[in-house]
Coordinates of C-alpha atoms in Angstrom, one line a residue:
X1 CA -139.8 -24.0 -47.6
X2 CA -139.5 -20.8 -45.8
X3 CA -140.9 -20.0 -42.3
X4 CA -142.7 -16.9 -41.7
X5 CA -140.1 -14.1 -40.5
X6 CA -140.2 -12.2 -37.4
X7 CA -137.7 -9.4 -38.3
X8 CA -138.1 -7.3 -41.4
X9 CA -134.5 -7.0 -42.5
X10 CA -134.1 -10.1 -44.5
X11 CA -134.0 -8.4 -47.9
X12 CA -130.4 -7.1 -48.5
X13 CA -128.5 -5.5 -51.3
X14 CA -125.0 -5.9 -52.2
X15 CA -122.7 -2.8 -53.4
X16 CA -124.2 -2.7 -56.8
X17 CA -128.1 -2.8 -55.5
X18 CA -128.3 -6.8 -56.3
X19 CA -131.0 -7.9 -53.6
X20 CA -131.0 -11.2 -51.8
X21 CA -134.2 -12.8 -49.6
X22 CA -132.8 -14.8 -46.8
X23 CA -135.0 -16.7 -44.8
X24 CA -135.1 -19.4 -41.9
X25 CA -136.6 -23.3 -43.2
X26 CA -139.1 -24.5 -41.5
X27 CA -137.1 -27.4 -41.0
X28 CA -133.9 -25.8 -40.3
X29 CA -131.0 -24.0 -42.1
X30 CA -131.2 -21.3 -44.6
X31 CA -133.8 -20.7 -47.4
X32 CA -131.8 -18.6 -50.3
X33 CA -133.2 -16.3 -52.7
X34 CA -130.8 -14.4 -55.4
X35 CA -131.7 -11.2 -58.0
X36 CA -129.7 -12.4 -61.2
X37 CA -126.9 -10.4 -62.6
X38 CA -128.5 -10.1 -66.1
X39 CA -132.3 -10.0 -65.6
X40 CA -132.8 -7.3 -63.0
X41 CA -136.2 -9.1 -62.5
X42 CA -135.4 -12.6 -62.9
X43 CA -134.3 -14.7 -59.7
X44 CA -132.8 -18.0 -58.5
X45 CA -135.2 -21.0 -57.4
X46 CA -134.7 -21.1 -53.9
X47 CA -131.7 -23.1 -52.0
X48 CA -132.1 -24.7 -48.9
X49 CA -128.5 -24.1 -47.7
X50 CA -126.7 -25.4 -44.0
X51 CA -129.8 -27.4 -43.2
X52 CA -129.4 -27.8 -39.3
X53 CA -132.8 -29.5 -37.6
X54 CA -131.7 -28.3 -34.4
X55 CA -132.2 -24.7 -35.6
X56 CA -135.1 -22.5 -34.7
X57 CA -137.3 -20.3 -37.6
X58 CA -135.8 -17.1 -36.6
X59 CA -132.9 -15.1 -38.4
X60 CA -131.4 -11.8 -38.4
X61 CA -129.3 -10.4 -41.4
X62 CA -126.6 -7.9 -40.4
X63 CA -124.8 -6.7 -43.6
X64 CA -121.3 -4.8 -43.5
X65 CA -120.2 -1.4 -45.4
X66 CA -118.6 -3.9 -47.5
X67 CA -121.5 -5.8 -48.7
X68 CA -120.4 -8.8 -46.8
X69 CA -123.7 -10.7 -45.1
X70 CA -123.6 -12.7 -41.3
X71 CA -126.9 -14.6 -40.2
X72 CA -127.5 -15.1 -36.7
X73 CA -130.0 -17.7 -35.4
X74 CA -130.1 -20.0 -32.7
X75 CA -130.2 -24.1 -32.0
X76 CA -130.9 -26.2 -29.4
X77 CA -127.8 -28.5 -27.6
X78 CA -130.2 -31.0 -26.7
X79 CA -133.3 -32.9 -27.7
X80 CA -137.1 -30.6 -26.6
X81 CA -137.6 -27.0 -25.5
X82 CA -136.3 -27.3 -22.9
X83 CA -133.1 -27.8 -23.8
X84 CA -130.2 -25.0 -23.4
X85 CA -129.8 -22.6 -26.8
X86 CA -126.3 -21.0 -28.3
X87 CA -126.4 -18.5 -30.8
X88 CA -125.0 -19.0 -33.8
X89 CA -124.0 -17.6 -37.1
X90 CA -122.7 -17.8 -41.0
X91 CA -121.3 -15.2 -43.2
X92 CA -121.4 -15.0 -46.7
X93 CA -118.7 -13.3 -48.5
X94 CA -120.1 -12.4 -52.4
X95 CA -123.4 -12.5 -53.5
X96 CA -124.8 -15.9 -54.2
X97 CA -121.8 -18.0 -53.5
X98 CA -121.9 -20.4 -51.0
X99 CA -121.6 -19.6 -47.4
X100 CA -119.7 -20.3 -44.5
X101 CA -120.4 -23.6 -41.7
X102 CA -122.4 -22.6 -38.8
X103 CA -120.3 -20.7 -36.0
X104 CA -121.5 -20.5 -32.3
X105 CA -121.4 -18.2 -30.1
X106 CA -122.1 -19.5 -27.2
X107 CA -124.8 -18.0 -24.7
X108 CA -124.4 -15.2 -22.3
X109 CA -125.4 -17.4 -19.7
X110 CA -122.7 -19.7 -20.1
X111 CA -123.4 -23.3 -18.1
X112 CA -126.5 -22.4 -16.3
X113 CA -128.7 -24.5 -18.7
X114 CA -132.7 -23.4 -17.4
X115 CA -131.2 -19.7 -18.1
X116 CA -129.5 -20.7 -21.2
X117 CA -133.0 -22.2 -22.6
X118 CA -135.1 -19.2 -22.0
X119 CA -132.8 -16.4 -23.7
X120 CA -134.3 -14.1 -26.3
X121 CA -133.5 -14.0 -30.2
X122 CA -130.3 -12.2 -30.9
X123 CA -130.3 -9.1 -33.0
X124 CA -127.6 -8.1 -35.0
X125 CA -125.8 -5.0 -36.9
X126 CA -122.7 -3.9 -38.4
X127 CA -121.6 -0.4 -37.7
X128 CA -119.4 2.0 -39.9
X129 CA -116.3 0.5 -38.2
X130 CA -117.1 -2.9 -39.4
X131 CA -117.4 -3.8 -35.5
X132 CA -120.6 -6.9 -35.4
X133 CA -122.7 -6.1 -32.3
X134 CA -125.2 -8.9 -31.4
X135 CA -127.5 -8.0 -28.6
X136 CA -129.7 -10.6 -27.0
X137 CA -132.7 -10.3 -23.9
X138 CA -131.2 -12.1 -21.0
X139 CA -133.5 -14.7 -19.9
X140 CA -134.3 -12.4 -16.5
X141 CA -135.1 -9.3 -18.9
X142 CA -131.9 -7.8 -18.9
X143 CA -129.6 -7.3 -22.4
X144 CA -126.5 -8.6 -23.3
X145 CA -124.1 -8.0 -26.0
X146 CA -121.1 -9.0 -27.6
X147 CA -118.7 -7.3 -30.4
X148 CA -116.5 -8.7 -33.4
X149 CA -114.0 -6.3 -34.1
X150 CA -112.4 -5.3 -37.4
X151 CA -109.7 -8.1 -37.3
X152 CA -112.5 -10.9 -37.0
X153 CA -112.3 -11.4 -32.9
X154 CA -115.2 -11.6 -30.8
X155 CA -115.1 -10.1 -27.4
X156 CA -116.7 -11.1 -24.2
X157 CA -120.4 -10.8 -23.6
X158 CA -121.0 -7.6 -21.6
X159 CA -124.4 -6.5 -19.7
X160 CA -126.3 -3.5 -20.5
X161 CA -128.3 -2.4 -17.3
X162 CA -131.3 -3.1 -18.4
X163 CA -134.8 -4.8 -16.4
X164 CA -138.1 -6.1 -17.9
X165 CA -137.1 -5.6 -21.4
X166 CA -139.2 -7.4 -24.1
X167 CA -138.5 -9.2 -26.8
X168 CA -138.2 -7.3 -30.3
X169 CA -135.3 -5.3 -29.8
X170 CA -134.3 -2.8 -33.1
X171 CA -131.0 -1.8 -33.8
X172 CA -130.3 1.2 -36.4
X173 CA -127.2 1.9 -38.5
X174 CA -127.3 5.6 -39.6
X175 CA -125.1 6.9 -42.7
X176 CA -122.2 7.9 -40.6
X177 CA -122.0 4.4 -39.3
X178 CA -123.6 4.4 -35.5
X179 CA -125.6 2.0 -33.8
X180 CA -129.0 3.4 -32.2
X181 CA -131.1 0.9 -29.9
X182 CA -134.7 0.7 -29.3
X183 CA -135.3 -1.9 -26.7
X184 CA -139.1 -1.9 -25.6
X185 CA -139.7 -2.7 -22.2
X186 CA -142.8 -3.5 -19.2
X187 CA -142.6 0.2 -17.9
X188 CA -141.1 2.0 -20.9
X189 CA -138.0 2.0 -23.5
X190 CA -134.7 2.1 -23.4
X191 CA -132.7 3.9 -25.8
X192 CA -128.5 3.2 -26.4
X193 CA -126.6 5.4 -28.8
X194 CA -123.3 5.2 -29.8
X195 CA -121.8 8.9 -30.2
X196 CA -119.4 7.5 -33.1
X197 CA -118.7 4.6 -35.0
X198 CA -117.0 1.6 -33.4
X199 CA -117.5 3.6 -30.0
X200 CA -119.1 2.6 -27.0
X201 CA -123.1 2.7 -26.4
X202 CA -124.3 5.4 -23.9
X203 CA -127.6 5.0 -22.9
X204 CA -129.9 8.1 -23.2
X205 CA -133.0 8.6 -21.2
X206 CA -135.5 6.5 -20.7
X207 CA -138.8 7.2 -23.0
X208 CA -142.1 6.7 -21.1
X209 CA -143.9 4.8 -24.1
X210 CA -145.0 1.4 -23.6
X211 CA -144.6 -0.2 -27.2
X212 CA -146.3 -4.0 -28.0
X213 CA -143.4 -7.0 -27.6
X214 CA -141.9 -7.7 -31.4
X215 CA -143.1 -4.6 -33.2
X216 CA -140.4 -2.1 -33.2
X217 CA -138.7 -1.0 -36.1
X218 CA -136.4 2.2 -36.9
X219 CA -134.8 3.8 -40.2
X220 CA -132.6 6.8 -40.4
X221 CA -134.9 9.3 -41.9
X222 CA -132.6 12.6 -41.9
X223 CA -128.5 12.7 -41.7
X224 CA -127.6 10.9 -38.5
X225 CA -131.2 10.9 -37.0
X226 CA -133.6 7.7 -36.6
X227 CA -137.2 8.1 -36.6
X228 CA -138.1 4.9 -34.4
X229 CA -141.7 3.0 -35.2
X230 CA -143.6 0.8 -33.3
X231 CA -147.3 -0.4 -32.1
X232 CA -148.9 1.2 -28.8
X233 CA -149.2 -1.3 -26.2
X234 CA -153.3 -0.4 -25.6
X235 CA -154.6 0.7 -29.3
X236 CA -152.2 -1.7 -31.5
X237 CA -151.8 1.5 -33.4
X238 CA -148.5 2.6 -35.5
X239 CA -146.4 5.2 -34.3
X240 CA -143.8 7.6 -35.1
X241 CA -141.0 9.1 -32.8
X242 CA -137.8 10.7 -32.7
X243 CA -135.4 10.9 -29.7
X244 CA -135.2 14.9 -29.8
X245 CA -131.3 16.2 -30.2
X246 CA -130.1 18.9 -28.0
X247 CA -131.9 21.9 -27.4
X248 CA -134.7 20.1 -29.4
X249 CA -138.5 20.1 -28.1
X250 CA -139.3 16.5 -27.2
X251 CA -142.8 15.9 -29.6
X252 CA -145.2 13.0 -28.6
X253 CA -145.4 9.9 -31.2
X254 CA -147.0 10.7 -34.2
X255 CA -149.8 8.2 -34.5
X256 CA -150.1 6.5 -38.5
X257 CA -153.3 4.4 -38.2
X258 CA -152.5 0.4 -39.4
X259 CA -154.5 -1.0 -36.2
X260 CA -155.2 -4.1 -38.6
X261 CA -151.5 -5.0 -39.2
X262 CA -149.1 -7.1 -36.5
X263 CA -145.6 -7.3 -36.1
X264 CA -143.3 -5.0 -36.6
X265 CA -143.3 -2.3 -39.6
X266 CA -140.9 -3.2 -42.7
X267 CA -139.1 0.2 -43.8
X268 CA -137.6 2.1 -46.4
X269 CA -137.1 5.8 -48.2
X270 CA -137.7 6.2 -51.7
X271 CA -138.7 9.3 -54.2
X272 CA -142.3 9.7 -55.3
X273 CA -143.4 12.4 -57.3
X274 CA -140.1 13.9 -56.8
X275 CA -140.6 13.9 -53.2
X276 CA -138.3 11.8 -50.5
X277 CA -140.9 9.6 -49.2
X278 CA -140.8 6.7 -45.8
X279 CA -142.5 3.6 -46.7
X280 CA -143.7 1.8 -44.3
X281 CA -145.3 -2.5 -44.9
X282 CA -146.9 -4.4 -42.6
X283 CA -148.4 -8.2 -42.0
X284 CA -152.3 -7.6 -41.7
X285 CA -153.9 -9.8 -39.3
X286 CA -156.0 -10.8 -42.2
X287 CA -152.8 -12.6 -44.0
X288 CA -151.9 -10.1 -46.7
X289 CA -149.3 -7.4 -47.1
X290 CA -150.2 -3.5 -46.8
X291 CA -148.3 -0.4 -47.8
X292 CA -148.2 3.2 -46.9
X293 CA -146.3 6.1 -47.4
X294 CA -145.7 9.8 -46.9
X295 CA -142.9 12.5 -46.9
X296 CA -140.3 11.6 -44.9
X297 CA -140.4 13.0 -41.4
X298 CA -143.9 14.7 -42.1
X299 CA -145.7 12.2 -40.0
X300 CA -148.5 15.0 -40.0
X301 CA -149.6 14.5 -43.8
X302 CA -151.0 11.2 -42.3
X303 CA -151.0 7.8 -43.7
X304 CA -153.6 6.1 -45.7
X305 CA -152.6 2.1 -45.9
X306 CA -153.2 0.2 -49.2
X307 CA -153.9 -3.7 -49.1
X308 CA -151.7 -5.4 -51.5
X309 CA -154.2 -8.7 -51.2
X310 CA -150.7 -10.9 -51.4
X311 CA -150.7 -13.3 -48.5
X312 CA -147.8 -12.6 -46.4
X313 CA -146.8 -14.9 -43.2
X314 CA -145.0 -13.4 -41.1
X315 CA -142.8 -10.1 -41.4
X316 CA -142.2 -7.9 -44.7
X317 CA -139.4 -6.5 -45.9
X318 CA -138.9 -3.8 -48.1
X319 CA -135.2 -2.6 -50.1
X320 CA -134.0 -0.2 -52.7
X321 CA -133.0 -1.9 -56.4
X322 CA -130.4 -1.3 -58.8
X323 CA -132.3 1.6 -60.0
X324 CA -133.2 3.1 -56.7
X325 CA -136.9 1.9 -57.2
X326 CA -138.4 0.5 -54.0
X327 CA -138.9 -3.4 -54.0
X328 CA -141.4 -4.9 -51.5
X329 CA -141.2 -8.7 -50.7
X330 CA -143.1 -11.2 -48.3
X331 CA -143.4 -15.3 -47.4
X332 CA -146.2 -16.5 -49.1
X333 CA -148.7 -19.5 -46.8
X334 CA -146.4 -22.3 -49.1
X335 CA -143.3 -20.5 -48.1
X336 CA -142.1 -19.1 -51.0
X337 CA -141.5 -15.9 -51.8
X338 CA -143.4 -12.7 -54.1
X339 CA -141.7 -9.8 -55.0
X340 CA -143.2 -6.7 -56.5
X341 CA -141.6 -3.3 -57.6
X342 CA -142.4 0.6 -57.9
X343 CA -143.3 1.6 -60.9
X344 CA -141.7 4.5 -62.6
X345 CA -144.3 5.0 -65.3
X346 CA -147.2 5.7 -62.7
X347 CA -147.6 8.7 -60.3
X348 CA -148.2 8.0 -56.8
X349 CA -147.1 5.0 -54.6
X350 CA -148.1 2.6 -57.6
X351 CA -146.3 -1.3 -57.6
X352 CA -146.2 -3.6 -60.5
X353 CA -147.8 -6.8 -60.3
X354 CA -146.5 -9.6 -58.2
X355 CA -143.8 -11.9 -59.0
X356 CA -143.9 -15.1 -57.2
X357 CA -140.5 -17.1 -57.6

């Protein structure tokens, strides 16, 4: 079945709100999940599709403005660890219709094959141009990236002057269509912004916070502005933070408790009690899947997490339905997956029982 996810994107919906899980097997290729078209709360059994034993347990989903999906992972060329990586990737074009072959990418280190080995996992996004950006931790701490442009070519993989960076980079699509980085590193973060969609990435200034490797996370949580999450490096603690605008007083990260969870923090916005509210899951280090949530960008209101008691290996994920109601998933110890929605009929942040498919 399923391995446990280490990225929180992996529930998706198409133009219409239809969510699919996607997640890597534990013995390679691609574990499938599909919403059906006529039960909003029925599902399809899950498909192992483009079974590859050479692949590692790690995917990220980048979906287009067009509701087209690509999944990048990575495989080894060779037999053991040690053996050079390439980055590859699949697209699928409609929702659960079968999906491309396996495309590579290469590796930014090219032929050096001790480099190539000890690269990071790539992380990908689609901006508002339909321009693909894949960014990946050199194996020497730097970044790299490469771009697909709107015709389908990929472009050469270009350094980002970056040092000590750590794995877990998050990349942010806002509304209007622009990429925002968040790329922890040993003496701080650094933070990359494109000023438009399809433009280049600036890098802002560096922010002094030192946030724990694979626990960063960001959603856009106003128009065009990203309120970035992660887990202080000493405490384990969740935090809040915005990259202030121009003129804007710079305001410490707001801190939001969860000291019990790991990895990084599943996200989404949805209205309770008539109020736009952030949402915010995480992995306890107990096994099981916790909620919170508060207004959005009032970090001050505090937040007071909820223990679903549904094991969850691995990284949540979180995602809006066909009728806007907030759907929370997670791996399950077996591998499969559990589902559970909002629930209209209830005040509060209240969730229906779990559905395990």
């Amino acid at each position: 079945m399923a391995a446990a996810p280490r990225t929180t994107g992996w529930l998706v919906p198409d133009r219409e709100g239809r969510l699919t899980a996607y997640a890597a097997g534990r013995t390679g290729g691609i574990v499938r999940w599909t919403e059906s078209a006529q039960q909003p709360a029925g599902w399809s059994p899950p498909e192992l599709l483009l079974a590859e034993p050479r692949m590692l347990p790690y995917l990220s989903v980048a979906r287009s403005p067009h509701g087209y999906v690509d999944l990048f992972t990575m495989r080894r060329k060779g037999q053991g660890p040690q053996a050079p990586l390439e980055i590859v990737y699949a697209s699928q074009y409609q929702t659960g219709r079968p999906m491309t072959g396996w495309h590579s990418l290469g590796n930014p280190h090219g032929q050096d094959a001790a480099q190539a080995a000890a690269i990071g996992a790539p992380v990908a996004v689609v901006d508002g141009s339909d321009v693909v950006h894949v960014f990946v931790r050199s194996a020497a701490g730097g970044v790299f990236t490469r771009r697909r442009g709107q015709g389908g070519t990929w472009g050469k993989w270009t350094a980002l002057p970056c040092k000590r960076v750590r794995e877990g980079i998050s990349a942010v699509v806002t509304g209007s269509g622009r990429v925002e980085l968040f790329m922890p590193a040993d003496k701080g973060v650094y933070v990359w912004r494109q000023e438009k969609p399809g433009g280049s990435l600036d890098r802002a200034p560096n922010l002094v916070f030192i946030a724990r490797p694979e626990t960063a996370s960001g959603i856009e949580s106003y128009e065009d502005r990203v309120t970035h999450f992660w887990r202080d490096e000493a405490t384990g603690e969740v935090v809040a933070y915005r990259v202030p605008g121009p003129g804007d007083e710079d305001v410490a990260p707001a801190p939001l408790d969860g000291r019990s969870g790991r990895g990084p923090l599943a996200l989404s916005r949805c209205v309770v009690d008539g109020y736009d509210c952030t949402v915010l899951a995480q992995a306890e280090g107990t096994g099981t899947l916790a909620v919170t949530a508060y207004p959005t960008e009032l970090e001050s209101a505090g937040a007071w997490w909820a223990d679903t008691d549904e094991p969850c290996e691995g990284a949540p994920a979180l995602a809006r339905d066909r009728a806007g109601r907030l759907v929370v998933a997670a791996i399950g110890r077996e591998g499969g997956l559990s589902v559970t929605r909002q629930r209209a009929d209830q005040q509060g942040m209240a969730l229906e029982g779990w559905l395990r498919v």
